[in-house]
Coordinates of C-alpha atoms in Angstrom, one line a residue:
M266 CA 90.3 55.1 96.7
K267 CA 88.2 52.3 95.0
K268 CA 89.6 51.1 91.6
V269 CA 87.5 50.7 88.6
L270 CA 85.9 47.3 87.6
S271 CA 84.1 46.8 84.4
V272 CA 81.0 44.9 84.6
A273 CA 78.8 43.1 81.8
M274 CA 75.9 41.4 82.0
A275 CA 73.9 39.2 79.5
S276 CA 70.5 37.6 79.7
A277 CA 68.9 34.6 77.9
M278 CA 72.4 33.0 77.3
V279 CA 72.7 29.4 76.4
L280 CA 75.1 28.1 78.7
G281 CA 74.9 24.5 77.7
M282 CA 74.8 23.2 81.1
G283 CA 72.1 22.1 83.5
A284 CA 71.7 22.7 87.2
N285 CA 74.1 19.8 88.1
A286 CA 76.9 21.4 86.1
F287 CA 77.2 24.3 88.5
A288 CA 79.8 24.3 91.1
I289 CA 77.5 25.6 94.1
Q290 CA 73.8 25.2 94.5
Y291 CA 72.5 27.5 97.2
S292 CA 69.0 26.8 99.0
T293 CA 66.7 29.7 99.3
G294 CA 66.6 29.3 103.2
S295 CA 62.8 29.9 103.0
N296 CA 60.2 27.6 104.7
D297 CA 57.4 29.4 102.6
K298 CA 55.4 27.5 99.8
A299 CA 54.8 29.5 96.4
A300 CA 53.9 28.7 93.0
W301 CA 56.4 29.5 90.3
P302 CA 55.0 32.8 88.8
K303 CA 52.7 32.6 86.1
G304 CA 54.5 33.6 82.8
G305 CA 57.9 32.8 84.3
L306 CA 60.6 34.5 86.6
Q307 CA 63.6 36.3 85.3
F308 CA 66.5 38.6 85.8
D309 CA 65.6 42.0 84.5
G310 CA 65.9 45.9 85.0
S311 CA 69.3 47.0 86.3
L312 CA 71.4 45.5 89.2
F313 CA 73.1 48.0 91.5
V314 CA 75.8 47.7 94.2
T315 CA 76.0 48.5 97.8
D316 CA 79.5 48.5 99.7
K317 CA 80.6 46.5 102.9
N318 CA 79.0 49.6 104.9
G319 CA 75.7 48.9 103.2
D320 CA 76.2 52.5 101.2
I321 CA 75.2 52.4 97.5
I322 CA 77.8 53.0 94.9
T323 CA 75.6 55.1 92.5
Q324 CA 78.0 54.9 89.5
A325 CA 77.8 51.1 89.6
T326 CA 74.1 50.6 88.3
T327 CA 74.4 48.6 85.4
E328 CA 71.4 47.7 83.2
I329 CA 71.1 44.0 81.4
N330 CA 73.4 43.7 78.4
N331 CA 75.2 47.0 79.3
N332 CA 79.0 47.3 79.8
E333 CA 79.2 49.7 82.5
A334 CA 82.4 51.2 84.6
V335 CA 81.7 50.4 88.2
D336 CA 83.5 50.4 91.6
F337 CA 83.8 46.8 93.1
Q338 CA 85.7 46.1 96.0
P339 CA 85.8 43.4 98.8
G340 CA 82.7 43.2 100.8
D341 CA 80.7 44.7 97.9
V342 CA 77.0 43.3 97.4
I343 CA 75.5 43.0 94.0
W344 CA 71.8 43.3 94.1
M345 CA 70.1 41.7 90.9
P346 CA 66.4 42.2 90.6
L347 CA 63.8 39.6 89.7
Y348 CA 60.9 40.3 87.5
A349 CA 57.6 38.7 86.8
E350 CA 53.8 39.3 85.4
D351 CA 50.9 40.6 87.3
Q352 CA 53.0 41.8 90.4
L353 CA 51.7 43.8 93.4
V354 CA 53.0 47.2 93.4
W355 CA 54.5 48.3 97.2
T356 CA 55.8 51.5 98.6
A357 CA 56.6 53.1 101.8
T358 CA 56.6 56.7 103.0
V359 CA 59.7 58.0 104.0
T360 CA 60.6 61.0 106.3
P361 CA 64.1 61.9 105.9
G362 CA 66.0 62.5 109.2
K363 CA 68.1 65.6 110.1
E364 CA 71.6 65.9 111.3
E365 CA 72.1 67.7 114.6
Q366 CA 73.0 71.4 114.2
M367 CA 75.1 73.3 116.6
A368 CA 74.4 76.8 118.0
V369 CA 76.4 79.5 116.6
D370 CA 76.8 83.0 118.2
S371 CA 77.8 86.4 116.7
I372 CA 77.4 86.0 113.0
K373 CA 78.0 89.4 112.0
I374 CA 75.0 91.0 110.0
V375 CA 76.2 92.7 106.8
A376 CA 75.0 96.4 107.2
D377 CA 74.6 96.9 103.2
D378 CA 72.4 94.1 103.2
Y379 CA 69.8 94.9 105.9
F380 CA 70.4 98.8 106.6
T381 CA 69.6 101.7 104.6
D382 CA 71.3 104.8 105.8
A383 CA 69.8 108.2 105.9
S384 CA 70.2 110.4 102.8
G385 CA 69.7 114.1 104.1
V386 CA 72.4 116.5 104.2
V387 CA 72.8 119.6 106.5
I388 CA 75.7 122.1 105.6
K389 CA 76.4 125.3 107.6
A390 CA 78.5 127.9 105.5
K391 CA 79.6 131.5 106.1
L392 CA 79.1 134.0 103.5
T393 CA 82.3 135.5 102.5
D394 CA 81.7 137.4 99.3
S395 CA 77.9 138.4 98.5
T396 CA 79.2 139.5 94.9
K397 CA 79.9 136.2 93.5
D398 CA 77.3 134.0 91.8
G399 CA 75.6 130.6 92.8
T400 CA 77.5 128.5 95.3
E401 CA 80.7 130.6 95.1
G402 CA 81.7 133.2 97.8
W403 CA 81.3 130.6 100.8
D404 CA 83.7 129.3 103.2
T405 CA 82.4 125.9 102.9
D406 CA 81.5 124.1 99.5
I407 CA 77.7 123.9 99.7
E408 CA 76.9 121.8 96.5
A409 CA 76.2 118.7 98.4
A410 CA 73.2 120.2 100.3
W411 CA 72.2 122.8 97.8
N412 CA 71.8 121.3 94.3
D413 CA 68.2 120.6 93.4
S414 CA 64.8 121.7 94.3
D415 CA 64.4 119.5 97.3
C416 CA 66.7 121.6 99.1
V417 CA 66.1 124.5 101.5
A418 CA 68.2 127.0 103.2
Y419 CA 68.0 129.2 106.4
S420 CA 69.1 132.7 106.6
P421 CA 70.9 133.9 109.6
A422 CA 67.8 135.5 110.6
G423 CA 66.1 132.1 110.3
V424 CA 64.0 132.9 107.2
E425 CA 63.6 129.7 105.0
F426 CA 64.0 130.1 101.4
G427 CA 63.8 127.5 98.5
W428 CA 65.7 126.5 95.5
G429 CA 66.4 129.4 93.3
S430 CA 65.9 132.2 96.0
L431 CA 69.6 132.4 97.1
P432 CA 70.5 135.5 95.4
N433 CA 68.0 137.5 97.3
Y434 CA 69.8 136.8 100.4
K435 CA 73.4 137.4 99.2
S436 CA 73.6 140.8 100.5
K437 CA 76.4 143.1 101.8
E438 CA 74.8 143.0 105.2
N439 CA 74.9 139.2 105.4
E440 CA 78.5 138.8 104.7
G441 CA 80.3 137.1 107.6
K442 CA 76.9 135.5 108.7
V443 CA 76.4 131.6 108.6
F444 CA 73.8 130.1 106.5
T445 CA 72.2 126.7 107.0
F446 CA 71.6 124.5 103.9
V447 CA 69.5 121.3 104.0
K448 CA 69.0 118.7 101.5
K449 CA 65.7 116.8 102.4
G450 CA 66.4 112.9 102.3
V451 CA 64.8 109.7 103.4
Q452 CA 64.8 108.1 107.1
A453 CA 67.4 105.4 107.9
K454 CA 65.6 102.0 107.9
F455 CA 66.5 98.6 109.1
T456 CA 65.3 95.2 108.0
A457 CA 66.1 92.4 110.2
P458 CA 67.3 89.2 108.8
R459 CA 65.5 86.1 109.5
E460 CA 67.9 83.5 108.2
V461 CA 71.7 83.3 107.9
E462 CA 73.9 80.7 106.1
V463 CA 76.1 78.5 108.2
N464 CA 78.7 76.1 106.5
G465 CA 76.5 76.1 103.4
T466 CA 73.0 75.6 105.2
N467 CA 70.3 78.2 105.9
R468 CA 69.6 78.5 109.5
T469 CA 66.7 80.2 111.2
I470 CA 67.8 83.2 113.3
S471 CA 67.1 83.0 117.2
T472 CA 67.9 86.5 118.3
I473 CA 69.9 89.6 116.9
R474 CA 71.9 92.3 118.7
V475 CA 72.1 95.7 116.8
T476 CA 73.7 99.1 117.8
V477 CA 72.6 102.4 116.3
N478 CA 74.5 105.5 117.1
G479 CA 76.0 103.7 120.2
R480 CA 72.6 102.3 121.4
T481 CA 72.1 98.6 121.4
F482 CA 68.8 96.6 120.8
S483 CA 68.5 92.9 121.2
G484 CA 65.9 90.2 121.0
K485 CA 63.8 88.3 118.2
P486 CA 64.5 89.9 114.8
E487 CA 61.1 90.9 114.2
T488 CA 61.1 92.9 117.6
V489 CA 64.5 94.5 117.2
E490 CA 63.4 95.8 113.6
V491 CA 60.3 97.7 115.1
K492 CA 62.3 98.9 117.9
V493 CA 65.1 100.5 115.6
N494 CA 62.9 101.9 113.1
D495 CA 61.1 103.7 115.9
Y496 CA 64.3 105.0 117.2
L497 CA 65.4 106.1 113.7
K498 CA 62.5 108.4 113.5
T499 CA 63.5 110.2 116.9
V500 CA 66.9 111.1 115.3
T501 CA 65.2 113.2 112.6
A502 CA 66.4 116.8 113.0
K503 CA 64.1 119.6 112.4
E504 CA 64.7 123.1 111.1
K505 CA 61.4 125.1 111.2
N506 CA 58.8 123.2 109.2
T507 CA 61.1 121.3 107.2
E508 CA 62.6 117.8 108.3
Y509 CA 65.8 116.3 107.1
F510 CA 67.4 113.1 108.4
K511 CA 71.1 112.5 109.8
S512 CA 73.2 109.7 108.9
V513 CA 73.6 107.1 111.6
S514 CA 76.1 104.5 112.6
F515 CA 75.2 100.8 112.6
E516 CA 76.5 97.2 113.2
G517 CA 74.9 93.9 114.3
V518 CA 75.3 90.3 115.0
A519 CA 72.8 87.2 114.6
N520 CA 72.7 84.2 116.5
V521 CA 71.4 80.6 115.6
E522 CA 70.2 77.8 118.6
K523 CA 71.0 74.4 118.4
V524 CA 69.0 72.1 116.3
N525 CA 68.5 68.6 117.7
G526 CA 68.9 65.7 114.9
T527 CA 66.0 63.5 114.0
D528 CA 66.1 59.8 112.7
T529 CA 64.7 59.0 109.5
T530 CA 61.5 57.2 109.7
V531 CA 59.7 54.9 107.2
K532 CA 56.0 53.6 107.5
K533 CA 55.0 50.3 107.0
P534 CA 54.8 49.3 103.2
H535 CA 51.5 49.4 101.5
V536 CA 50.1 48.8 98.3
N537 CA 50.6 51.7 95.8
N538 CA 47.1 52.3 94.3
T539 CA 48.5 54.8 91.6
D540 CA 49.8 51.9 89.7
G541 CA 46.6 50.2 89.8
V542 CA 47.6 48.0 92.6
V543 CA 49.0 45.3 90.2
T544 CA 51.5 45.9 87.6
A545 CA 51.4 43.8 84.1
Y546 CA 55.3 43.4 84.6
G547 CA 57.6 44.5 87.2
H548 CA 59.5 43.6 90.3
Y549 CA 58.5 40.1 91.6
T550 CA 56.9 40.8 95.0
G551 CA 55.6 37.3 96.0
K552 CA 57.0 34.8 98.2
I553 CA 60.0 32.7 98.0
D554 CA 59.2 28.8 97.7
K555 CA 61.7 26.7 99.8
N556 CA 62.2 24.4 96.8
W557 CA 63.7 27.0 94.6
S558 CA 67.5 27.1 94.3
I559 CA 70.2 29.5 93.3
N560 CA 72.8 27.7 90.9
L561 CA 76.0 29.5 90.5
I562 CA 79.5 28.7 89.3
E563 CA 82.2 31.2 89.7
K564 CA 84.8 31.5 87.1
S565 CA 87.1 34.0 88.8
T566 CA 90.8 33.7 87.5
G567 CA 93.8 34.0 89.7
V568 CA 91.9 33.9 93.1
A569 CA 89.2 31.6 93.6
D570 CA 86.3 31.8 95.7
L571 CA 85.8 35.7 95.7
I572 CA 82.0 35.2 96.4
E573 CA 81.0 34.8 100.0
K574 CA 77.4 33.8 99.6
A575 CA 74.2 34.2 97.4
E576 CA 70.9 34.4 98.7
L577 CA 67.4 35.2 97.5
Y578 CA 66.2 38.4 99.6
K579 CA 63.0 40.3 100.3
A580 CA 63.7 43.9 100.5
T581 CA 62.4 45.8 103.5
A582 CA 61.2 49.2 103.9
T583 CA 64.6 50.2 105.4
D584 CA 66.3 49.3 102.3
Y585 CA 63.7 51.4 100.3
A586 CA 64.4 54.3 102.4
S587 CA 68.2 54.1 102.1
Y588 CA 68.4 53.4 98.3
S589 CA 65.2 55.0 96.8
K590 CA 66.7 58.2 96.2
Y591 CA 69.6 56.7 94.3
T592 CA 67.9 54.0 92.1
D593 CA 64.3 53.0 90.9
E594 CA 65.2 49.4 91.1
I595 CA 64.5 49.1 94.9
M596 CA 61.2 48.4 96.1
P597 CA 59.7 47.2 99.4
K598 CA 58.9 43.4 99.4
A599 CA 60.7 43.2 95.8
V600 CA 62.9 39.8 95.7
Y601 CA 66.6 40.1 94.9
L602 CA 69.5 37.8 94.0
K603 CA 72.1 39.2 96.4
I604 CA 75.7 38.2 95.6
T605 CA 78.0 39.0 98.6
L606 CA 81.7 39.3 98.0
K607 CA 84.3 38.4 100.6
K608 CA 85.2 41.1 102.8
E609 CA 88.8 40.5 102.4
W610 CA 90.8 40.0 99.0
K611 CA 94.8 39.7 99.8
T612 CA 95.7 39.4 96.1
V613 CA 98.3 42.0 94.9
S614 CA 97.3 41.8 91.4
N615 CA 94.4 42.6 88.9
E616 CA 91.9 39.6 88.9
T617 CA 88.8 38.9 86.9
L618 CA 85.7 38.3 88.6
K619 CA 83.1 36.4 86.9
Y620 CA 80.2 34.1 87.6
Y621 CA 77.2 32.7 85.9
V622 CA 73.7 32.2 87.9
Y623 CA 70.1 31.1 87.2
I624 CA 67.3 30.5 89.7
A625 CA 65.7 27.1 89.4
N626 CA 62.5 25.4 90.8
N627 CA 63.8 21.8 92.1
K628 CA 60.3 20.4 91.7
N629 CA 59.9 21.2 88.0
N630 CA 63.0 21.2 85.7
G631 CA 61.0 23.4 83.4
D632 CA 60.8 26.5 85.8
K633 CA 64.0 28.2 85.8
T634 CA 65.0 31.9 85.1
N635 CA 67.2 33.2 82.2
E636 CA 70.8 32.3 82.7
V637 CA 72.9 35.4 83.2
W638 CA 76.6 36.2 83.7
V639 CA 78.6 39.1 85.5
S640 CA 82.2 39.7 84.6
G641 CA 84.7 42.3 85.7
K642 CA 88.2 43.1 86.5
Y643 CA 89.1 43.6 90.1
A644 CA 92.1 46.0 90.7
P645 CA 93.3 46.2 94.4
T646 CA 93.1 49.2 96.3
Y647 CA 96.6 50.1 97.6
R648 CA 98.1 52.3 100.5
T649 CA 101.4 53.7 99.5
V650 CA 104.5 53.1 101.6
D651 CA 105.7 56.3 103.2
F652 CA 109.3 56.3 103.3
T653 CA 109.4 59.8 105.3
W654 CA 107.1 58.9 108.1
T655 CA 105.8 55.7 109.9
N656 CA 103.3 53.8 108.3
N657 CA 100.2 53.1 110.2
A658 CA 99.6 49.4 110.0
N659 CA 96.9 49.3 112.5
E660 CA 94.4 48.1 110.2
A661 CA 95.0 45.3 107.7
G662 CA 95.5 46.2 104.1
L663 CA 97.5 45.9 100.9
W664 CA 100.7 48.1 100.4
K665 CA 102.7 49.2 97.7
A666 CA 106.2 50.9 97.4
E667 CA 106.3 53.5 94.6
E668 CA 109.9 54.3 95.1
N669 CA 113.0 52.8 97.0
G670 CA 113.7 53.6 100.3
V671 CA 113.5 52.2 104.1
A672 CA 109.8 51.7 105.5
V673 CA 108.6 51.7 109.0
F674 CA 105.4 49.9 109.8
D675 CA 103.9 50.3 113.0
F676 CA 101.3 47.5 114.0
A677 CA 99.3 49.6 117.0
D678 CA 102.4 50.1 118.9
K679 CA 102.7 46.4 119.5
A680 CA 105.2 45.7 116.8
F681 CA 107.4 47.6 114.7
F682 CA 109.2 46.6 111.5
T683 CA 111.8 48.5 109.6
V684 CA 112.9 47.1 106.3
K685 CA 114.4 48.4 102.8
M686 CA 111.8 48.1 100.0
Y687 CA 112.0 48.5 96.4
K688 CA 109.7 50.3 93.8
G689 CA 107.0 48.0 92.8
E690 CA 106.8 45.7 95.9
T691 CA 103.5 45.0 97.3
M692 CA 102.2 43.0 100.0
Y693 CA 99.2 42.4 102.4
L694 CA 100.1 43.1 106.0
D695 CA 98.0 42.5 109.2
L696 CA 98.7 41.5 112.9
S697 CA 96.5 39.7 115.4
T698 CA 97.5 39.7 118.8
A699 CA 94.5 37.7 120.4
Y700 CA 95.5 35.2 122.8
D701 CA 95.5 31.6 121.4
K702 CA 94.1 29.4 123.9
V703 CA 94.5 26.1 121.7
V704 CA 98.4 26.7 121.0
A705 CA 99.0 27.9 124.5
G706 CA 97.5 24.5 125.9
E707 CA 100.2 22.5 123.9
M708 CA 103.0 24.3 125.5
D709 CA 104.6 23.0 128.9
V710 CA 105.0 26.7 130.0
E711 CA 102.7 29.3 130.1
A712 CA 102.2 31.8 127.2
D713 CA 102.3 35.6 127.8
S714 CA 101.3 36.9 124.5
F715 CA 100.8 36.0 120.8
Y716 CA 101.7 38.0 117.7
K717 CA 100.5 36.6 114.6
F718 CA 101.2 38.2 111.3
D719 CA 99.1 37.5 108.3
N720 CA 101.8 37.4 105.8
T721 CA 100.1 36.6 102.5
N722 CA 102.1 38.1 99.8
A723 CA 104.3 39.5 102.4
S724 CA 107.7 38.1 101.6
F725 CA 110.2 41.3 101.4
A726 CA 112.9 41.2 99.2
R727 CA 115.4 42.4 102.0
T728 CA 115.6 41.0 105.4
G729 CA 114.3 43.7 108.0
E730 CA 114.4 44.3 111.8
L731 CA 111.3 43.3 113.6
V732 CA 110.5 44.7 116.8
I733 CA 108.0 42.9 119.5
V734 CA 107.3 45.4 122.0
S735 CA 107.4 44.0 125.7
D736 CA 108.6 45.5 128.8
D737 CA 109.4 42.0 130.3
D738 CA 112.9 41.0 129.4
T739 CA 112.5 37.4 131.2
L740 CA 110.0 36.1 128.5
V741 CA 111.5 33.9 125.8
P742 CA 110.4 34.3 121.9
Y743 CA 109.4 31.4 119.6
E744 CA 108.2 31.2 116.2
I745 CA 105.4 28.9 115.5
D746 CA 106.1 27.3 111.9
E747 CA 103.7 25.9 109.6
D748 CA 103.7 22.5 111.3
G749 CA 102.7 24.1 114.6
N750 CA 106.4 23.4 116.0
F751 CA 108.1 25.9 118.1
V752 CA 111.4 27.3 116.9
A753 CA 113.6 29.3 119.1
V754 CA 114.1 33.0 117.7
D755 CA 117.7 34.5 117.8
A756 CA 116.2 37.8 119.3
E757 CA 118.0 40.3 121.5
Y758 CA 116.1 42.2 124.3
V759 CA 116.7 45.8 123.9
K760 CA 115.6 49.0 126.0
D761 CA 114.8 52.3 124.5
Y762 CA 114.9 51.3 121.0
A763 CA 114.5 54.1 118.8
I764 CA 111.5 54.0 116.2
A765 CA 112.8 55.6 113.0
H766 CA 111.0 58.7 111.8
T767 CA 109.5 59.2 115.3
N768 CA 110.7 60.3 118.9
S769 CA 109.3 57.0 120.2
K770 CA 111.4 54.7 122.1
V771 CA 110.3 51.2 123.1
N772 CA 111.5 47.9 125.0
G773 CA 111.3 44.7 123.3
F774 CA 112.8 41.8 121.2
V775 CA 114.7 42.6 118.3
F776 CA 115.6 40.2 115.4
K777 CA 116.2 40.0 111.3
T778 CA 113.6 38.3 109.2
N779 CA 112.3 38.9 105.7
Q780 CA 108.8 37.2 106.5
L781 CA 106.6 38.3 109.2
G782 CA 105.5 35.0 111.0
N783 CA 103.6 33.6 113.9
Y784 CA 105.2 34.3 117.3
V785 CA 104.6 33.4 121.0
L786 CA 106.4 35.0 124.0
A787 CA 106.9 32.3 126.5
T788 CA 107.3 32.8 130.4
E789 CA 110.2 30.5 130.2
E790 CA 112.2 28.3 128.0
L791 CA 110.4 25.3 126.4
G792 CA 111.9 21.9 127.6
E793 CA 112.7 18.9 125.6
E794 CA 111.0 15.7 125.9
E795 CA 113.0 12.8 127.5
A796 CA 112.5 9.2 126.3
E797 CA 110.5 7.2 128.8
V798 CA 112.6 3.9 129.9
E799 CA 110.4 1.1 130.8
E800 CA 111.6 -0.7 134.0
T801 CA 111.5 -4.5 133.6
E802 CA 111.8 -6.8 136.4
E803 CA 114.7 -9.1 136.4
E804 CA 113.6 -12.7 136.3
A805 CA 115.6 -15.4 138.1
P806 CA 117.2 -17.6 135.7
A807 CA 115.5 -20.9 135.2
P808 CA 117.4 -23.9 136.7
V809 CA 119.7 -25.6 134.3
V810 CA 118.6 -29.3 133.5
D811 CA 121.4 -31.3 132.1
E812 CA 119.6 -33.4 129.3
K813 CA 120.9 -34.9 126.6
P814 CA 119.4 -34.0 123.3
A815 CA 117.2 -36.3 121.6
E816 CA 119.3 -37.6 118.4
T817 CA 117.6 -37.1 115.0
A818 CA 118.4 -38.3 111.7
K819 CA 119.8 -34.8 110.3
P820 CA 120.5 -31.9 112.7
N821 CA 118.9 -28.2 112.0
P822 CA 121.3 -25.8 110.9
N823 CA 121.7 -22.6 113.1
T824 CA 119.8 -19.8 111.1
G825 CA 120.3 -17.0 114.2
A826 CA 116.7 -15.9 113.7
E827 CA 116.4 -15.1 117.4
D828 CA 119.6 -12.9 117.5
F829 CA 118.0 -10.9 114.4
V830 CA 114.8 -10.2 116.5
G831 CA 116.9 -9.2 119.4
L832 CA 118.8 -6.8 117.2
A833 CA 115.6 -5.2 115.5
V834 CA 114.1 -4.6 119.0
S835 CA 117.2 -2.7 120.3
L836 CA 117.4 -0.6 117.2
A837 CA 113.8 0.5 117.7
V838 CA 114.4 1.3 121.5
V839 CA 117.4 3.5 120.5
S840 CA 115.5 5.2 117.5
V841 CA 112.4 6.1 119.8
A842 CA 115.0 7.4 122.6
A843 CA 116.8 9.6 119.9
A844 CA 113.7 10.9 118.7
G845 CA 112.3 11.9 122.3
A846 CA 115.6 13.6 123.2
L847 CA 115.3 16.0 120.1
A848 CA 111.6 16.9 120.3
L849 CA 110.4 19.9 122.1
K850 CA 107.9 19.6 124.8
K851 CA 104.3 20.6 123.8

């Protein structure tokens, strides 16, 4: 989860420094020629921020002179728009793409939403006592079918009579006989659905299948609707000249077809006539001159060089298509100062990101933008150390322990590190197993594999157990120290080493350390350099000439200089030989 960083911008500041006072001067990289805009060029409007994936961080849009809470993280890009007078206004027509939608079958049709049941009622009842009034004296309750003027009845002889005529037929001779009571209603009706909601999205129905009274109809919604309603007419029951409608059973399902996805398309930018082609003041859309420069100094605290690069950038139609629905500050062909932050910050503490910047014309000292600054707090995003399960350290990242316990880090099954950690411990962890040809070339034996841990801020409070996974017990592990020396590792080769918190067992080299370093597995032990002894040919002794030395007035004293030189040479040879015996071969 991204941490909050407050950003403030201020314009028209007097920084008290010229271009040469800034630490970095970036070239625009342009080969174009362009005049400095009449009326000047300046930062204005609102900056916006995109992350390392190019997605806009909507809550990070910040107006000049405003203090806003935004989400900055490594790899973010800060877009700072430039404004000028009398600028062309460009736009581009964007047709949004659609994601692919999978086919879905047998989506239930809710009967209450699309089917109206028939409302007619038919009751057959035997007259048991003709002396009772109204609806009494029957073996069945006839209230449901005999309660209003739209009801009719049929006597045992088939004579139809209406509401209010019942007493005329309740006679002694009709006792024990069956009457039919009918409440006329409306025909059942089906309205086929055309759309159905799938995962929050309305989808067009391709086909439906419904069953009425056990009879099934299937096809396109509009076709099935007609067929079902025609069938419902045929189930109408008739008694003499009066119709009534039976209730029917109903169930149904709908199907939607797969919908292929489409890409977002954007047409070539064009001048927007609705703004009168030229706006009196707006985004600068002219050329970027090759003699313009970006003058920037970074004043971040704690960790230096959080900024990767600064560039003047002309927005494309694709940029417009990506960000126009989130901000009005994006326009095709508009020029922005883009500040790209480094994609990886290994700091484990809160830091202040701050920089000062302006754009200048190197051919004319008077042509420069307003001087602005951006400042904010960076809070690292941590992954919490899990003491119950193995921690997946496949990807580089910052870790933090929120309690005490024994943690196991799994580096893509290539290495495992088990260590006791304490609440508040933080570190950056990463492992590279790329083959290092340069280091391999310095070895007098073959290098099998490399394990280079990035141990920035990763010195553990306690010594842990590192396992370098390998199925070859003939290899020899060495650590490569900061000076490039190969140091033998006191490691034990083990088989079926059980990884805590999992059922996994691995083979490899196990040793103790509290600092993850840089290791190589060699095919055999590295040898030691031997001092090279130069062979000298023995010269035949010169013949001895017995000559009497010439006499001098005063003999020279014996200084022993020749003996001193010989001693020095001997010591030097011994020293070189000793050094050669201790150095490992590279």
